[in-house]
Short mmCIF file of C-alpha atoms in Angstrom, two decimals:
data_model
loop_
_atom_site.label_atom_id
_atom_site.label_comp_id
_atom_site.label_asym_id
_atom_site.label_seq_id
_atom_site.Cartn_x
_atom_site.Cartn_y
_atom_site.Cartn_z
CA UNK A 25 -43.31 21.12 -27.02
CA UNK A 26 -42.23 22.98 -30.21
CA UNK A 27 -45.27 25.93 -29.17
CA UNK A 28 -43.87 26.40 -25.72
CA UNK A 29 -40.21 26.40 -26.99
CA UNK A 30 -41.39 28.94 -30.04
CA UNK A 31 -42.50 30.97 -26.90
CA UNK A 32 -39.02 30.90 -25.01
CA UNK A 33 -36.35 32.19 -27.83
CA UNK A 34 -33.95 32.80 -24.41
CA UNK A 35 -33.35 28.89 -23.75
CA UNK A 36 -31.92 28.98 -26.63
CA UNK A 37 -33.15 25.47 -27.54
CA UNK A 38 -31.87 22.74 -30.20
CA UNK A 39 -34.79 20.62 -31.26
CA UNK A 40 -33.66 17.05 -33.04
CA UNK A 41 -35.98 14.56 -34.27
CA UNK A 42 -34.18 11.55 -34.54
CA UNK A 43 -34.38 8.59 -36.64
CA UNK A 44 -35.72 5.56 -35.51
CA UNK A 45 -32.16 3.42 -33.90
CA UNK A 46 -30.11 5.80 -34.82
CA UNK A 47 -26.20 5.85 -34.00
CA UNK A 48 -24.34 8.43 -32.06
CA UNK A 49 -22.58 9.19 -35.68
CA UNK A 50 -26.65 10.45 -36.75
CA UNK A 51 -26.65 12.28 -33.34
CA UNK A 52 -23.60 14.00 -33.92
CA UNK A 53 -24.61 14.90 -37.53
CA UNK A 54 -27.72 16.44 -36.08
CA UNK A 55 -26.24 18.24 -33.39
CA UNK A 56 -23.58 19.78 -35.82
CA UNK A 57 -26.63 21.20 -38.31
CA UNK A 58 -28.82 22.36 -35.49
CA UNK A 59 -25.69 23.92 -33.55
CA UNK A 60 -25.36 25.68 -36.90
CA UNK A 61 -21.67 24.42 -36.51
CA UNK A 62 -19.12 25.61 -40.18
CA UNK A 63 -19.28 23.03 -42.60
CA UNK A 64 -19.75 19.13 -42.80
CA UNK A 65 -20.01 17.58 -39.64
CA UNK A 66 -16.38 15.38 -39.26
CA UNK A 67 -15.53 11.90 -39.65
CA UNK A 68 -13.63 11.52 -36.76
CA UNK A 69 -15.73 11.23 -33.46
CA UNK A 70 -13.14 12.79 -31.53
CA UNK A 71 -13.24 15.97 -33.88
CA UNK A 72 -16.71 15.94 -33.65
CA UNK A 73 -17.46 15.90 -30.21
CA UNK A 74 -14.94 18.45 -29.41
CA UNK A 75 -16.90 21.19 -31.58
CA UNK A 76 -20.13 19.91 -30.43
CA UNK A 77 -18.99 20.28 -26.54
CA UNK A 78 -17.53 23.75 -27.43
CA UNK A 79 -20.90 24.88 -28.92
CA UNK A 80 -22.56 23.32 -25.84
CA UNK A 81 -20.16 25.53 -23.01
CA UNK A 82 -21.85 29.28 -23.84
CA UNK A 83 -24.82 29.90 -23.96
CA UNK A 84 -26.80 27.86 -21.62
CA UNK A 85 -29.50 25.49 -23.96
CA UNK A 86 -32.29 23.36 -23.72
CA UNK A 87 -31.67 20.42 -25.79
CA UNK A 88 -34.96 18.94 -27.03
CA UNK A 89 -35.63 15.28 -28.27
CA UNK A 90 -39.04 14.70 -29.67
CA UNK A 91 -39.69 10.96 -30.28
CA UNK A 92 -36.77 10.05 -27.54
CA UNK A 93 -38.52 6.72 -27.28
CA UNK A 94 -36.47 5.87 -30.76
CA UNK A 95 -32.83 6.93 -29.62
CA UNK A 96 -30.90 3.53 -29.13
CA UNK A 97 -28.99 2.82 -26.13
CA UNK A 98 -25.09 3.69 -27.54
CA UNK A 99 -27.19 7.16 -27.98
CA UNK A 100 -28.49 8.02 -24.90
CA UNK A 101 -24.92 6.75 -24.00
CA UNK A 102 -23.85 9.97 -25.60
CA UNK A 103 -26.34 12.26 -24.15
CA UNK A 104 -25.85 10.65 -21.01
CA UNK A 105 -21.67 11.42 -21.74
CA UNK A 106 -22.79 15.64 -23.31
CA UNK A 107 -24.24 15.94 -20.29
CA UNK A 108 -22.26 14.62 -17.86
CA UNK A 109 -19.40 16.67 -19.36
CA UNK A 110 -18.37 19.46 -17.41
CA UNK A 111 -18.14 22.02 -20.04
CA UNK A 112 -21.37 21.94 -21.82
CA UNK A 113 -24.19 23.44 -20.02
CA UNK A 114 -27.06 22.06 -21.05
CA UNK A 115 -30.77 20.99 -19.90
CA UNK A 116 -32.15 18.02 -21.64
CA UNK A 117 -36.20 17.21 -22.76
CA UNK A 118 -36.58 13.71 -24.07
CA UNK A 119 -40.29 13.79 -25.35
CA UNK A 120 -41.97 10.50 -25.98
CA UNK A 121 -45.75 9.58 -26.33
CA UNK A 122 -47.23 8.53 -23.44
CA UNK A 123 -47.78 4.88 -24.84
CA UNK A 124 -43.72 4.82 -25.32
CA UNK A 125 -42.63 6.91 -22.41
CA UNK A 126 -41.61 3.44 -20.03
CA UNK A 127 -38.61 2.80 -22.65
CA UNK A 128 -37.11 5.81 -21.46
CA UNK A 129 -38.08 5.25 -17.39
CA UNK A 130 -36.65 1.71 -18.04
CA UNK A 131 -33.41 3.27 -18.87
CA UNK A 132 -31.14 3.14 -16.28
CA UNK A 133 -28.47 5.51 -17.33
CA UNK A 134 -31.31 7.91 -17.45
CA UNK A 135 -32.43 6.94 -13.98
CA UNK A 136 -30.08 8.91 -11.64
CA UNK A 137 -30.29 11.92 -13.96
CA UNK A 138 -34.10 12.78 -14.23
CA UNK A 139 -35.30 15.79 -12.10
CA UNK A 140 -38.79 15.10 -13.18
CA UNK A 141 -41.36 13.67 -15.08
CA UNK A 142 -44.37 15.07 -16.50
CA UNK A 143 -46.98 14.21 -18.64
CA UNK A 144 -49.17 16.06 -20.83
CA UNK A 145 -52.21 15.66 -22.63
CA UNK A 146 -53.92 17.59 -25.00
CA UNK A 147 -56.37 19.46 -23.19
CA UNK A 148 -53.99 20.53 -21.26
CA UNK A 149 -51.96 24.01 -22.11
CA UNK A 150 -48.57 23.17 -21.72
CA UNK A 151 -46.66 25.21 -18.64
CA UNK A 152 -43.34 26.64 -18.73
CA UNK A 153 -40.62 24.40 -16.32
CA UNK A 154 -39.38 26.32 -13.39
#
């Protein structure tokens, strides 16, 4: 994932690696360093989201999760809530092993949002979504 996306500069991508169960508050932490956002992310959620859905309205980006299988449910809540947001413009890639990929086809609030699924395996070069 991180070779194709070093290939693709123009999707303007913002990788996260999250911790095992963490919180929307880690989420939002990570967005707000990898949205190279001013300052310390703030305490208020509210605050917080606003600048993250700002960053999210221009350009267009690819928001990349490597190890999705670990994001808890109140966090996929949120990326389930950045996306559905009008304002932010954003594609989502939830990468998981192939071992852990039914927790996320499980999930149903990811369910009705999915466009596709795709697998890859190492021989395989990756290819470039449409």
């Amino acid at each position: 994932m991180h070779t194709l996306l070093d290939q693709h500069p123009a999707w303007h991508a913002i990788r996260i690696l999250p911790q095992p169960q963490a919180r929307p508050g880690d989420l939002r932490h990570s967005l707000h360093h990898a949205l190279g956002l001013p300052g310390q992310p703030p305490k208020d959620p509210g605050t917080s989201d606003d600048l993250i859905r700002h960053a999210l309205h221009h350009p267009p980006r690819l928001l990349a999760i490597d190890e999705a299988h670990q994001l808890s449910a109140s966090c996929l809540e949120y990326l389930r809530y950045l996306y559905d947001d009008p304002h932010t413009r954003i594609a989502m890639v939830l990468a998981a092993s192939s071992h852990r990929l039914r927790t996320l086809r499980t999930t149903p609030m990811l369910a009705s949002r999915v466009t596709c699924w795709h697998e890859l395996h190492p021989s395989t070069p990756p290819r470039s979504p449409p």
